[in-house]
GROMACS .gro file of N, CA and C in nm:
model
  276
    1UNK      N    1  18.673  24.540   3.267
    1UNK     CA    2  18.574  24.463   3.193
    1UNK      C    3  18.441  24.537   3.193
    2UNK      N    4  18.402  24.590   3.307
    2UNK     CA    5  18.275  24.662   3.316
    2UNK      C    6  18.272  24.780   3.220
    3UNK      N    7  18.385  24.849   3.208
    3UNK     CA    8  18.392  24.962   3.114
    3UNK      C    9  18.368  24.915   2.971
    4UNK      N   10  18.426  24.800   2.933
    4UNK     CA   11  18.407  24.748   2.798
    4UNK      C   12  18.263  24.703   2.776
    5UNK      N   13  18.202  24.644   2.878
    5UNK     CA   14  18.061  24.604   2.866
    5UNK      C   15  17.975  24.727   2.843
    6UNK      N   16  18.001  24.833   2.917
    6UNK     CA   17  17.925  24.957   2.899
    6UNK      C   18  17.955  25.020   2.763
    7UNK      N   19  18.082  25.020   2.724
    7UNK     CA   20  18.123  25.082   2.598
    7UNK      C   21  18.062  25.010   2.478
    8UNK      N   22  18.066  24.877   2.480
    8UNK     CA   23  18.014  24.800   2.367
    8UNK      C   24  17.864  24.775   2.378
    9UNK      N   25  17.808  24.807   2.494
    9UNK     CA   26  17.666  24.783   2.519
    9UNK      C   27  17.632  24.636   2.493
   10UNK      N   28  17.719  24.548   2.542
   10UNK     CA   29  17.702  24.405   2.521
   10UNK      C   30  17.741  24.331   2.647
   11UNK      N   31  17.669  24.226   2.676
   11UNK     CA   32  17.705  24.139   2.786
   11UNK      C   33  17.756  24.008   2.727
   12UNK      N   34  17.853  23.947   2.791
   12UNK     CA   35  17.909  23.823   2.735
   12UNK      C   36  17.811  23.707   2.747
   13UNK      N   37  17.810  23.624   2.646
   13UNK     CA   38  17.735  23.499   2.652
   13UNK      C   39  17.811  23.405   2.745
   14UNK      N   40  17.753  23.291   2.773
   14UNK     CA   41  17.820  23.194   2.860
   14UNK      C   42  17.955  23.153   2.802
   15UNK      N   43  17.958  23.121   2.673
   15UNK     CA   44  18.085  23.078   2.612
   15UNK      C   45  18.187  23.192   2.610
   16UNK      N   46  18.141  23.315   2.588
   16UNK     CA   47  18.232  23.429   2.590
   16UNK      C   48  18.287  23.451   2.730
   17UNK      N   49  18.201  23.439   2.831
   17UNK     CA   50  18.246  23.456   2.970
   17UNK      C   51  18.348  23.350   3.006
   18UNK      N   52  18.326  23.227   2.959
   18UNK     CA   53  18.421  23.119   2.987
   18UNK      C   54  18.556  23.147   2.921
   19UNK      N   55  18.552  23.198   2.798
   19UNK     CA   56  18.678  23.230   2.729
   19UNK      C   57  18.749  23.346   2.798
   20UNK      N   58  18.672  23.447   2.840
   20UNK     CA   59  18.733  23.560   2.910
   20UNK      C   60  18.797  23.514   3.041
   21UNK      N   61  18.732  23.423   3.111
   21UNK     CA   62  18.789  23.369   3.235
   21UNK      C   63  18.920  23.296   3.205
   22UNK      N   64  18.922  23.218   3.096
   22UNK     CA   65  19.044  23.147   3.057
   22UNK      C   66  19.155  23.245   3.021
   23UNK      N   67  19.119  23.351   2.946
   23UNK     CA   68  19.220  23.453   2.913
   23UNK      C   69  19.278  23.513   3.041
   24UNK      N   70  19.191  23.538   3.138
   24UNK     CA   71  19.236  23.596   3.264
   24UNK      C   72  19.331  23.502   3.337
   25UNK      N   73  19.295  23.374   3.343
   25UNK     CA   74  19.381  23.275   3.410
   25UNK      C   75  19.515  23.260   3.340
   26UNK      N   76  19.513  23.271   3.206
   26UNK     CA   77  19.636  23.255   3.127
   26UNK      C   78  19.719  23.382   3.121
   27UNK      N   79  19.670  23.490   3.180
   27UNK     CA   80  19.744  23.617   3.177
   27UNK      C   81  19.728  23.693   3.046
   28UNK      N   82  19.624  23.660   2.969
   28UNK     CA   83  19.600  23.727   2.840
   28UNK      C   84  19.476  23.815   2.844
   29UNK      N   85  19.447  23.869   2.959
   29UNK     CA   86  19.325  23.948   2.978
   29UNK      C   87  19.358  24.095   2.958
   30UNK      N   88  19.337  24.143   2.834
   30UNK     CA   89  19.368  24.281   2.800
   30UNK      C   90  19.242  24.351   2.749
   31UNK      N   91  19.242  24.482   2.751
   31UNK     CA   92  19.127  24.558   2.705
   31UNK      C   93  19.091  24.520   2.562
   32UNK      N   94  19.191  24.506   2.475
   32UNK     CA   95  19.165  24.470   2.336
   32UNK      C   96  19.100  24.332   2.325
   33UNK      N   97  19.143  24.240   2.411
   33UNK     CA   98  19.086  24.105   2.410
   33UNK      C   99  18.939  24.109   2.450
   34UNK      N  100  18.910  24.181   2.557
   34UNK     CA  101  18.771  24.192   2.604
   34UNK      C  102  18.685  24.258   2.497
   35UNK      N  103  18.737  24.365   2.438
   35UNK     CA  104  18.664  24.436   2.333
   35UNK      C  105  18.633  24.343   2.215
   36UNK      N  106  18.733  24.267   2.172
   36UNK     CA  107  18.715  24.176   2.058
   36UNK      C  108  18.611  24.069   2.089
   37UNK      N  109  18.617  24.012   2.208
   37UNK     CA  110  18.522  23.907   2.244
   37UNK      C  111  18.381  23.964   2.253
   38UNK      N  112  18.365  24.079   2.315
   38UNK     CA  113  18.231  24.138   2.331
   38UNK      C  114  18.171  24.185   2.199
   39UNK      N  115  18.255  24.211   2.100
   39UNK     CA  116  18.205  24.257   1.971
   39UNK      C  117  18.176  24.144   1.874
   40UNK      N  118  18.200  24.021   1.914
   40UNK     CA  119  18.166  23.908   1.828
   40UNK      C  120  18.015  23.902   1.808
   41UNK      N  121  17.975  23.864   1.688
   41UNK     CA  122  17.833  23.850   1.662
   41UNK      C  123  17.785  23.716   1.720
   42UNK      N  124  17.684  23.724   1.803
   42UNK     CA  125  17.628  23.603   1.863
   42UNK      C  126  17.523  23.546   1.769
   43UNK      N  127  17.511  23.414   1.764
   43UNK     CA  128  17.415  23.352   1.672
   43UNK      C  129  17.273  23.406   1.685
   44UNK      N  130  17.230  23.436   1.807
   44UNK     CA  131  17.093  23.484   1.823
   44UNK      C  132  17.079  23.632   1.789
   45UNK      N  133  17.188  23.698   1.752
   45UNK     CA  134  17.183  23.839   1.714
   45UNK      C  135  17.188  23.860   1.564
   46UNK      N  136  17.206  23.753   1.489
   46UNK     CA  137  17.211  23.766   1.344
   46UNK      C  138  17.073  23.802   1.292
   47UNK      N  139  17.071  23.897   1.201
   47UNK     CA  140  16.943  23.935   1.142
   47UNK      C  141  16.891  23.824   1.053
   48UNK      N  142  16.762  23.808   1.053
   48UNK     CA  143  16.699  23.705   0.974
   48UNK      C  144  16.584  23.765   0.895
   49UNK      N  145  16.553  23.700   0.785
   49UNK     CA  146  16.435  23.734   0.709
   49UNK      C  147  16.341  23.616   0.723
   50UNK      N  148  16.220  23.643   0.761
   50UNK     CA  149  16.122  23.535   0.779
   50UNK      C  150  15.996  23.569   0.703
   51UNK      N  151  15.932  23.466   0.654
   51UNK     CA  152  15.804  23.479   0.587
   51UNK      C  153  15.701  23.398   0.664
   52UNK      N  154  15.582  23.449   0.670
   52UNK     CA  155  15.473  23.371   0.726
   52UNK      C  156  15.437  23.265   0.622
   53UNK      N  157  15.423  23.142   0.667
   53UNK     CA  158  15.396  23.033   0.573
   53UNK      C  159  15.271  23.059   0.492
   54UNK      N  160  15.168  23.114   0.555
   54UNK     CA  161  15.043  23.137   0.481
   54UNK      C  162  15.060  23.242   0.370
   55UNK      N  163  15.162  23.327   0.382
   55UNK     CA  164  15.186  23.427   0.278
   55UNK      C  165  15.252  23.369   0.154
   56UNK      N  166  15.327  23.260   0.170
   56UNK     CA  167  15.400  23.205   0.054
   56UNK      C  168  15.350  23.068   0.011
   57UNK      N  169  15.271  23.004   0.092
   57UNK     CA  170  15.224  22.868   0.062
   57UNK      C  171  15.155  22.860  -0.073
   58UNK      N  172  15.082  22.964  -0.112
   58UNK     CA  173  15.006  22.962  -0.237
   58UNK      C  174  15.095  22.951  -0.361
   59UNK      N  175  15.223  22.977  -0.347
   59UNK     CA  176  15.314  22.972  -0.461
   59UNK      C  177  15.380  22.835  -0.480
   60UNK      N  178  15.350  22.741  -0.394
   60UNK     CA  179  15.416  22.611  -0.396
   60UNK      C  180  15.313  22.498  -0.401
   61UNK      N  181  15.355  22.385  -0.458
   61UNK     CA  182  15.266  22.268  -0.455
   61UNK      C  183  15.239  22.226  -0.310
   62UNK      N  184  15.124  22.167  -0.287
   62UNK     CA  185  15.086  22.127  -0.151
   62UNK      C  186  15.184  22.026  -0.092
   63UNK      N  187  15.249  21.950  -0.178
   63UNK     CA  188  15.341  21.847  -0.129
   63UNK      C  189  15.474  21.905  -0.077
   64UNK      N  190  15.502  22.033  -0.103
   64UNK     CA  191  15.630  22.092  -0.063
   64UNK      C  192  15.636  22.110   0.089
   65UNK      N  193  15.750  22.072   0.144
   65UNK     CA  194  15.776  22.096   0.286
   65UNK      C  195  15.835  22.236   0.301
   66UNK      N  196  15.852  22.280   0.423
   66UNK     CA  197  15.916  22.410   0.447
   66UNK      C  198  16.057  22.412   0.390
   67UNK      N  199  16.126  22.300   0.403
   67UNK     CA  200  16.261  22.289   0.348
   67UNK      C  201  16.259  22.300   0.196
   68UNK      N  202  16.161  22.235   0.132
   68UNK     CA  203  16.148  22.243  -0.014
   68UNK      C  204  16.124  22.388  -0.057
   69UNK      N  205  16.039  22.457   0.018
   69UNK     CA  206  16.010  22.597  -0.016
   69UNK      C  207  16.134  22.683   0.000
   70UNK      N  208  16.209  22.661   0.106
   70UNK     CA  209  16.330  22.739   0.128
   70UNK      C  210  16.431  22.716   0.016
   71UNK      N  211  16.452  22.591  -0.021
   71UNK     CA  212  16.546  22.559  -0.129
   71UNK      C  213  16.503  22.623  -0.260
   72UNK      N  214  16.374  22.622  -0.288
   72UNK     CA  215  16.324  22.681  -0.411
   72UNK      C  216  16.344  22.832  -0.411
   73UNK      N  217  16.315  22.896  -0.299
   73UNK     CA  218  16.332  23.042  -0.289
   73UNK      C  219  16.478  23.079  -0.309
   74UNK      N  220  16.569  23.006  -0.244
   74UNK     CA  221  16.713  23.034  -0.260
   74UNK      C  222  16.755  23.015  -0.405
   75UNK      N  223  16.709  22.907  -0.465
   75UNK     CA  224  16.743  22.880  -0.605
   75UNK      C  225  16.693  22.992  -0.696
   76UNK      N  226  16.571  23.036  -0.675
   76UNK     CA  227  16.516  23.144  -0.757
   76UNK      C  228  16.592  23.275  -0.736
   77UNK      N  229  16.631  23.302  -0.614
   77UNK     CA  230  16.709  23.424  -0.587
   77UNK      C  231  16.846  23.418  -0.653
   78UNK      N  232  16.907  23.302  -0.653
   78UNK     CA  233  17.036  23.286  -0.721
   78UNK      C  234  17.022  23.311  -0.870
   79UNK      N  235  16.918  23.256  -0.931
   79UNK     CA  236  16.894  23.279  -1.074
   79UNK      C  237  16.867  23.426  -1.102
   80UNK      N  238  16.790  23.489  -1.016
   80UNK     CA  239  16.758  23.631  -1.032
   80UNK      C  240  16.885  23.716  -1.022
   81UNK      N  241  16.972  23.682  -0.928
   81UNK     CA  242  17.097  23.755  -0.914
   81UNK      C  243  17.184  23.741  -1.039
   82UNK      N  244  17.194  23.619  -1.091
   82UNK     CA  245  17.273  23.598  -1.213
   82UNK      C  246  17.216  23.678  -1.329
   83UNK      N  247  17.084  23.682  -1.341
   83UNK     CA  248  17.020  23.758  -1.448
   83UNK      C  249  17.049  23.907  -1.433
   84UNK      N  250  17.044  23.956  -1.311
   84UNK     CA  251  17.075  24.098  -1.287
   84UNK      C  252  17.219  24.129  -1.324
   85UNK      N  253  17.311  24.038  -1.292
   85UNK     CA  254  17.452  24.058  -1.327
   85UNK      C  255  17.470  24.059  -1.478
   86UNK      N  256  17.400  23.969  -1.550
   86UNK     CA  257  17.408  23.968  -1.696
   86UNK      C  258  17.352  24.098  -1.753
   87UNK      N  259  17.244  24.145  -1.700
   87UNK     CA  260  17.184  24.270  -1.747
   87UNK      C  261  17.279  24.388  -1.726
   88UNK      N  262  17.347  24.390  -1.613
   88UNK     CA  263  17.444  24.498  -1.587
   88UNK      C  264  17.558  24.495  -1.687
   89UNK      N  265  17.607  24.374  -1.717
   89UNK     CA  266  17.716  24.361  -1.815
   89UNK      C  267  17.669  24.405  -1.952
   90UNK      N  268  17.547  24.369  -1.989
   90UNK     CA  269  17.493  24.406  -2.120
   90UNK      C  270  17.472  24.557  -2.134
   91UNK      N  271  17.446  24.624  -2.024
   91UNK     CA  272  17.424  24.769  -2.027
   91UNK      C  273  17.555  24.845  -2.051
   92UNK      N  274  17.666  24.785  -2.025
   92UNK     CA  275  17.795  24.855  -2.039
   92UNK      C  276  17.839  24.862  -2.179
   0.00000   0.00000   0.00000
């Protein structure tokens, strides 16, 4: 296990350690199993894009909540993506 921790440069989270312990008790503790568990993406390791509220607030009505702003941004990005796809098709 220590070799896999060093190889993957990852330490198990609490839930991963509990699963690894269960695998060990059940006789399913293999190098491939440890490798697979240690390579799982942990929620706190997912990349995120964040905006400072003061940087984007000027683009929204004062009544908008953070959730309203997020929904609007996602909606606008979806429309922009569809437009880009249409433009690509038209160029062909």
